Tab-separated table of C-alpha atoms in Angstrom:
chain	number	residue	atom	x	y	z
A	1	ILE	CA	-127.378	193.867	139.402
A	2	ASP	CA	-127.820	196.080	142.939
A	3	LYS	CA	-126.666	193.023	144.256
A	4	MET	CA	-123.906	192.068	142.494
A	5	MET	CA	-121.798	195.338	142.366
A	6	GLU	CA	-122.741	195.520	145.989
A	7	LYS	CA	-120.553	191.545	146.276
A	8	GLY	CA	-117.651	193.811	143.285
A	9	MET	CA	-119.082	190.735	141.266
A	10	ILE	CA	-117.963	190.608	137.433
A	11	ILE	CA	-121.273	191.299	135.187
A	12	ASP	CA	-121.663	189.629	131.811
A	13	THR	CA	-123.778	190.323	129.318
A	14	SER	CA	-123.258	187.853	127.137
A	15	HIS	CA	-126.468	186.267	126.676
A	16	ALA	CA	-128.180	189.537	127.034
A	17	ASN	CA	-130.264	191.140	123.811
A	18	ARG	CA	-128.947	194.477	123.017
A	19	LYS	CA	-131.690	196.334	125.106
A	20	THR	CA	-131.348	194.462	128.182
A	21	ALA	CA	-127.312	194.782	127.739
A	22	GLN	CA	-128.006	198.765	127.355
A	23	GLU	CA	-130.404	198.970	130.067
A	24	ILE	CA	-127.313	197.050	132.606
A	25	LEU	CA	-124.623	199.677	131.136
A	26	GLU	CA	-127.295	202.403	131.928
A	27	ARG	CA	-127.743	200.869	135.687
A	28	VAL	CA	-124.223	200.279	136.767
A	29	ARG	CA	-123.290	203.729	135.410
A	30	GLN	CA	-119.350	203.226	136.334
A	31	TYR	CA	-118.500	200.015	137.426
A	32	ASN	CA	-115.785	198.604	136.119
A	33	LYS	CA	-116.543	195.112	136.533
A	34	VAL	CA	-118.691	195.027	133.065
A	35	VAL	CA	-117.863	192.169	130.625
A	36	VAL	CA	-119.019	190.533	127.455
A	37	THR	CA	-117.062	187.180	127.508
A	38	HIS	CA	-118.091	186.113	124.011
A	39	THR	CA	-119.821	187.627	120.929
A	40	GLY	CA	-119.512	188.802	117.459
A	41	PHE	CA	-120.617	192.114	115.716
A	42	GLY	CA	-123.239	191.442	113.050
A	43	GLU	CA	-127.205	191.309	113.008
A	44	LYS	CA	-127.537	188.967	115.858
A	45	GLU	CA	-129.551	190.396	118.578
A	46	ARG	CA	-126.785	188.899	121.428
A	47	PHE	CA	-124.371	190.734	119.236
A	48	LEU	CA	-122.715	193.804	119.842
A	49	THR	CA	-123.467	196.880	117.966
A	50	PRO	CA	-120.235	199.199	117.590
A	51	GLU	CA	-122.105	201.914	119.842
A	52	LEU	CA	-122.298	199.084	123.049
A	53	LEU	CA	-118.499	198.265	122.315
A	54	LYS	CA	-117.751	201.454	122.510
A	55	GLU	CA	-120.130	201.850	126.106
A	56	ILE	CA	-118.325	199.076	127.834
A	57	ALA	CA	-114.744	200.550	126.663
A	58	ALA	CA	-115.353	203.473	128.401
A	59	ARG	CA	-116.438	201.915	131.666
A	60	GLY	CA	-113.150	200.044	131.420
A	61	GLY	CA	-114.779	197.407	131.010
A	62	VAL	CA	-113.676	194.349	128.472
A	63	VAL	CA	-115.241	192.789	125.278
A	64	GLY	CA	-114.036	188.882	124.520
A	65	PHE	CA	-115.176	188.491	120.620
A	66	THR	CA	-115.816	184.428	119.792
A	67	PRO	CA	-113.410	182.837	117.110
A	68	ALA	CA	-115.810	180.208	115.593
A	69	LYS	CA	-118.017	180.164	113.165
A	70	PRO	CA	-121.474	181.570	114.257
A	71	PHE	CA	-119.429	184.677	115.107
A	72	PHE	CA	-117.446	185.484	112.478
A	73	PRO	CA	-117.235	183.069	109.141
A	74	THR	CA	-113.758	182.247	108.867
A	75	LEU	CA	-110.454	183.015	111.049
A	76	GLN	CA	-109.662	185.736	108.814
A	77	ASP	CA	-112.899	187.689	109.320
A	78	TYR	CA	-112.389	186.794	113.529
A	79	ILE	CA	-109.042	188.502	112.716
A	80	GLU	CA	-110.737	191.662	110.890
A	81	GLY	CA	-113.515	192.148	113.515
A	82	LEU	CA	-110.565	192.511	116.073
A	83	LYS	CA	-109.185	195.356	114.278
A	84	ARG	CA	-112.230	197.331	113.675
A	85	ALA	CA	-113.042	196.789	117.521
A	86	SER	CA	-110.108	198.325	118.440
A	87	ASP	CA	-109.902	200.792	115.586
A	88	LEU	CA	-113.788	201.817	117.163
A	89	THR	CA	-112.545	201.725	120.841
A	90	GLY	CA	-109.498	203.396	119.942
A	91	SER	CA	-107.134	200.752	121.796
A	92	THR	CA	-107.233	197.127	122.382
A	93	ASP	CA	-107.260	197.646	126.416
A	94	ASN	CA	-110.807	196.280	126.039
A	95	LEU	CA	-110.547	193.308	124.015
A	96	ALA	CA	-110.489	189.840	124.645
A	97	ILE	CA	-110.532	186.282	123.043
A	98	GLY	CA	-114.030	184.844	124.453
A	99	THR	CA	-113.799	181.455	123.018
A	100	ASP	CA	-117.099	179.652	124.369
A	101	PHE	CA	-115.431	176.545	124.246
A	102	GLY	CA	-117.798	175.238	126.169
A	103	GLY	CA	-120.978	175.670	124.296
A	104	LEU	CA	-119.556	175.390	121.015
A	105	ASP	CA	-119.528	171.526	119.168
A	106	ALA	CA	-116.256	170.986	116.427
A	107	PRO	CA	-118.802	171.457	113.141
A	108	HIS	CA	-118.723	175.525	114.639
A	109	LEU	CA	-115.166	175.709	115.073
A	110	TYR	CA	-112.633	176.311	112.660
A	111	GLU	CA	-110.418	173.775	111.303
A	112	GLU	CA	-107.047	175.642	111.821
A	113	LEU	CA	-108.683	176.751	115.578
A	114	ASP	CA	-110.259	173.625	116.947
A	115	GLN	CA	-109.367	173.212	120.420
A	116	VAL	CA	-108.149	175.337	123.379
A	117	GLY	CA	-104.052	174.348	122.586
A	118	LYS	CA	-104.405	176.383	119.402
A	119	LEU	CA	-105.299	179.440	120.506
A	120	SER	CA	-101.725	180.665	119.954
A	121	ILE	CA	-102.307	181.111	116.488
A	122	ILE	CA	-104.589	184.272	117.018
A	123	ALA	CA	-101.650	185.928	117.932
A	124	GLU	CA	-99.511	184.462	115.442
A	125	LYS	CA	-102.856	186.189	112.934
A	126	LEU	CA	-102.512	189.635	115.113
A	127	SER	CA	-98.903	189.803	114.529
A	128	GLU	CA	-98.850	189.402	110.924
A	129	ASP	CA	-99.250	192.998	109.538
A	130	GLY	CA	-97.619	194.765	112.267
A	131	LYS	CA	-100.857	196.477	113.524
A	132	PHE	CA	-100.608	195.078	116.855
A	133	THR	CA	-97.911	195.716	119.487
A	134	ASP	CA	-96.862	192.591	121.365
A	135	GLU	CA	-97.818	194.353	124.421
A	136	ASP	CA	-101.304	194.824	122.554
A	137	ILE	CA	-101.286	191.045	121.326
A	138	ALA	CA	-100.727	190.116	125.128
A	139	LYS	CA	-103.965	192.029	126.046
A	140	ILE	CA	-105.730	191.100	123.799
A	141	MET	CA	-105.164	186.997	124.838
A	142	TYR	CA	-104.807	187.417	128.544
A	143	GLY	CA	-104.087	190.542	130.129
A	144	ASN	CA	-107.204	192.331	129.793
A	145	VAL	CA	-109.012	190.133	131.087
A	146	ALA	CA	-106.934	189.479	133.672
A	147	ARG	CA	-107.365	192.972	134.816
A	148	ILE	CA	-110.961	192.475	135.025
A	149	VAL	CA	-110.328	189.470	137.393
A	150	GLU	CA	-107.595	191.172	139.689
A	151	ARG	CA	-110.437	193.998	140.576
A	152	LEU	CA	-112.118	191.470	142.206
């Protein structure tokens, strides 16, 4: 971890369990290139707790929530998960789409979102109830990840 910070690398805790993710956050202190590229909310050990989400957001990191059945049972559950994450962090500044399409096969994907070319469906769903502005949606769809990459 120290070498990664020294080199200015992005630190991804996606495959860390909660204890390891917490230890990494304690180790990196205010390092602002910490991400979780793909995760969900829930009981699975690799999923984020609300506390970890808030800690990563407080450090300027980004959390990519995965639109797939193992993470959120339905696309609507996924949209609600993004809303909940926004409520917990107080903004959309630290949220992203974390597809993990390279690691998931067809049975794990939502029928209406089974390929990268259909990701705009997420933007459409996020705009339906007016909770998110166009700027919020742009941050979630690509802006927050771009911000982290630009720090390299």
